[in-house]
Amino acid sequence: MAEADIRVEDYLNDKLQSTTDFEHLDTLLSSVEYQRSQLQSQLDDATRELDDIRRSAEDRNTALISQIREFESLQQSIDIRLQIAAASDAPDDAIQRLEPPMKRLHSVNLAHSYLVLLRDVQDLRQAARAHLPQSPKAALEPYTKLKRLSLRLRKLQVQADGAAVHLVTYVESVTDILWDEMKKTMRGELEAVLKERGWPNVNPDLEVDQDWLRCFERLLDLQAPEILYSPGVVTLLPVDVMAQIFVHEFRFHFMSGKPTSLPQAIGTHCFPWLLALIEKWEGFFQENFGPVLAAKFSDTSVSHRMVYMDPVCAFVASMLPILREKIASTMADATKDPVFLSSLMAQLMAFDQGLRVGFNYDGGDADNEWGGLASEVLDEHFSTWLEAEKKFALERFQAIMAPSDSRNIDYDFAAGGKTKPTFATVRVTDLLRSVTAQYEGVRRFSHKLRFLIDIQLTILDEFHDHLRGILEAYLGIISTVGRAFGVTKEQLAALEGTGALETLCKVYGSADHIVNTLKDWSNEEFFVTLWEQLQSRAKSRENQSNLAGEMSYDDVRDRTSSAVGTEEDGGVLFDETIAAYSQRRKRAQEFLSETLIESHRKVFKAYLHRPQWSTIVDDSSIDPYQLTAVTPELDEPLRILRRDLKFLSRALGTAVFRRIWREALERLNSMLWSDVLMSHRFTASGAVQFARDLRALCSLVERFIPDGSGALGGLTDALRLLNLPIAAEEGVMSLRKATDMMFTDNAEAKKALEEMDIDSLTPAHARQILKRRVENAE
């Protein structure tokens, strides 16, 4: 109430703000009264509506309760009737009585549907026949509908768990028969034209007439849907018709009782005959039918397939089925004869290459290289062929290694200054090259890799084991431990003279030849491509357990290169094999150096212990260059050195020859320095004789190794110092003067060495050398 009074007060204050507002008080009262009456009217209306709503809600609640009660009563009635029906046999009896008529009705409806479908099939068949041979394109329309119907029925049959077998089979057979009839009709038209023109007894330069071209085009029109939508390659019908006479001729020559039908004659008669046939008619097909094919298919989805764009390739495709039949029958005999199988595969790959190169035949797929007929054969018989080739290769390898003379060094293999392999090594590399030629034409990567690993690398491994065995046997003979287990006289005799060097040169030359050959092969296109394919597969394939054929990633990597599947540059297929042979070559080179050093130690033994160096003779001014005779104890060492130098210069290349001898001569230089120069006292005549001996030694080395005596340069300079005269002319260094300068200090010693132009000796060494003169003994 207080709140209402406040609102009234606010209203009056708003309307009565001055005395003049009282003049309008009556109007204000009338307005208020009017508003009050309107509010009262609205309130009465709202009260009535509320009463109506309440009565309506009560009525609805009453009706809903009534409906619920009726539903419950009905539910009870239904439950009772269901119980009665469940306890009664009447419904089952009714259903059983109705089942036979319903089945008969269903059968009638199904039979009617079948009859309608069969009528439609026959109508489509007749419609297609009616358009031939005048309009093959028009005939394709009902045939296409029939084909779609056949495919649709087959799909529905799968969904229906194999129902309507006879109907689906019948529609498919009608479709196939219709297609054969359509082709036969159109083929008959072209065959009539060909017979009339005398085909193939026509001039290959002949230009065909319009009737011939029209029949050719009609057959293409009929086959167009098959060509455009077939996932594989189909032969062209008009070309098949023209090639049919050649197929019959092929059967007569190569699949009858004639001698040319023998399996062994396939490479000498069958393949050349077919290539000559294609070459003969190449120009005829190209000139007459090339424009027709271009007009039909140049703007279609098959424009990239040469079998549809090039009539010569189409002709090849039409002739290949009969050739496949011939090859299949030939393989039945070839698989029983490994020798024939080997030659057959080589001939077959050569034939495939003839088709590729001679006629640009790509098998209908320009994106993927055509594997050829050889690949089709190898899909089934590769294992048989591989085993046959492996057996031949290993037998040939054993035959190469068997003769003892095959292991001799082939001195005529290369010019002087080049390392010489053994005869066996040369023949083994020739064998490996022949194996490459055998599988070079194979198209499948896994097949090529299996050939490489199973045959070539296997032979290389066995030859490597042979070289390693030689080195192990050699080490067993020369080592104390090896001799403790027993060495035969024959083994020791084989190492006498140059026998040891020859044995090691055989290993070195063979390993060097194999390494150089494999490096050359690694740069050839065939092996470079094979390596790139291997790398690509190894990097992209997730399943590394089957990298190629049945070989895993680890198997391939261990046999070829550790760089397989990595980002390393410079890897090649023969990395592991090259590394193994390089190790044998290195070890053989080390043995050669060690053998020479040991030989020098033995042969110079008497010379090293010669006691006459301090013998005093009357003429102390002997010029070493005037001496004609060397020390007798040096005669045998010089003979052995000459023999070894002569032998190794023939067997080894210049570079390795110099390396081996430089190491051996450096050791000889050290031995003569320590065991002769530093172990004896020298008179003037003894120093002269030693210098003469060294000159003879250097002269021998220079005959075989130009500038090779540089390895003895330290000893040469030492003997120049050792041979200084006791007294000398003015300007010439004497022994006394040199001694005084050497023992003054290092500066004077260096000055003396410079005056004598000696740069290989230190002052300390020079003092030691001067002390070896008996004159300076004190």
PDB file of C-alpha atoms in Angstrom, residues 114 117 148-173:
ATOM      1  CA  TYR A 114      12.249 -64.815 -66.077  1.00  0.00           C
ATOM      2  CA  LEU A 117      13.917 -61.042 -68.942  1.00  0.00           C
ATOM      3  CA  ARG A 148      25.428 -54.445 -68.856  1.00  0.00           C
ATOM      4  CA  LEU A 149      22.466 -56.696 -68.037  1.00  0.00           C
ATOM      5  CA  SER A 150      24.794 -59.689 -67.901  1.00  0.00           C
ATOM      6  CA  LEU A 151      27.183 -57.909 -65.540  1.00  0.00           C
ATOM      7  CA  ARG A 152      24.278 -56.700 -63.387  1.00  0.00           C
ATOM      8  CA  LEU A 153      22.866 -60.206 -63.037  1.00  0.00           C
ATOM      9  CA  ARG A 154      26.250 -61.584 -62.037  1.00  0.00           C
ATOM     10  CA  LYS A 155      26.567 -58.909 -59.363  1.00  0.00           C
ATOM     11  CA  LEU A 156      23.065 -59.592 -58.019  1.00  0.00           C
ATOM     12  CA  GLN A 157      23.764 -63.298 -57.989  1.00  0.00           C
ATOM     13  CA  VAL A 158      26.716 -62.749 -55.685  1.00  0.00           C
ATOM     14  CA  GLN A 159      24.532 -60.732 -53.344  1.00  0.00           C
ATOM     15  CA  ALA A 160      21.855 -63.437 -53.464  1.00  0.00           C
ATOM     16  CA  ASP A 161      24.270 -66.200 -52.463  1.00  0.00           C
ATOM     17  CA  GLY A 162      24.519 -67.748 -55.926  1.00  0.00           C
ATOM     18  CA  ALA A 163      20.816 -67.837 -56.860  1.00  0.00           C
ATOM     19  CA  ALA A 164      19.501 -68.174 -60.449  1.00  0.00           C
ATOM     20  CA  VAL A 165      22.626 -69.926 -61.701  1.00  0.00           C
ATOM     21  CA  HIS A 166      21.068 -71.111 -64.936  1.00  0.00           C
ATOM     22  CA  LEU A 167      19.587 -67.731 -65.785  1.00  0.00           C
ATOM     23  CA  VAL A 168      22.846 -65.829 -65.188  1.00  0.00           C
ATOM     24  CA  THR A 169      24.831 -68.414 -67.131  1.00  0.00           C
ATOM     25  CA  TYR A 170      22.350 -68.306 -70.002  1.00  0.00           C
ATOM     26  CA  VAL A 171      22.429 -64.516 -70.284  1.00  0.00           C
ATOM     27  CA  GLU A 172      26.224 -64.514 -70.187  1.00  0.00           C
ATOM     28  CA  SER A 173      26.406 -67.207 -72.845  1.00  0.00           C
TER      29      SER A 173
END
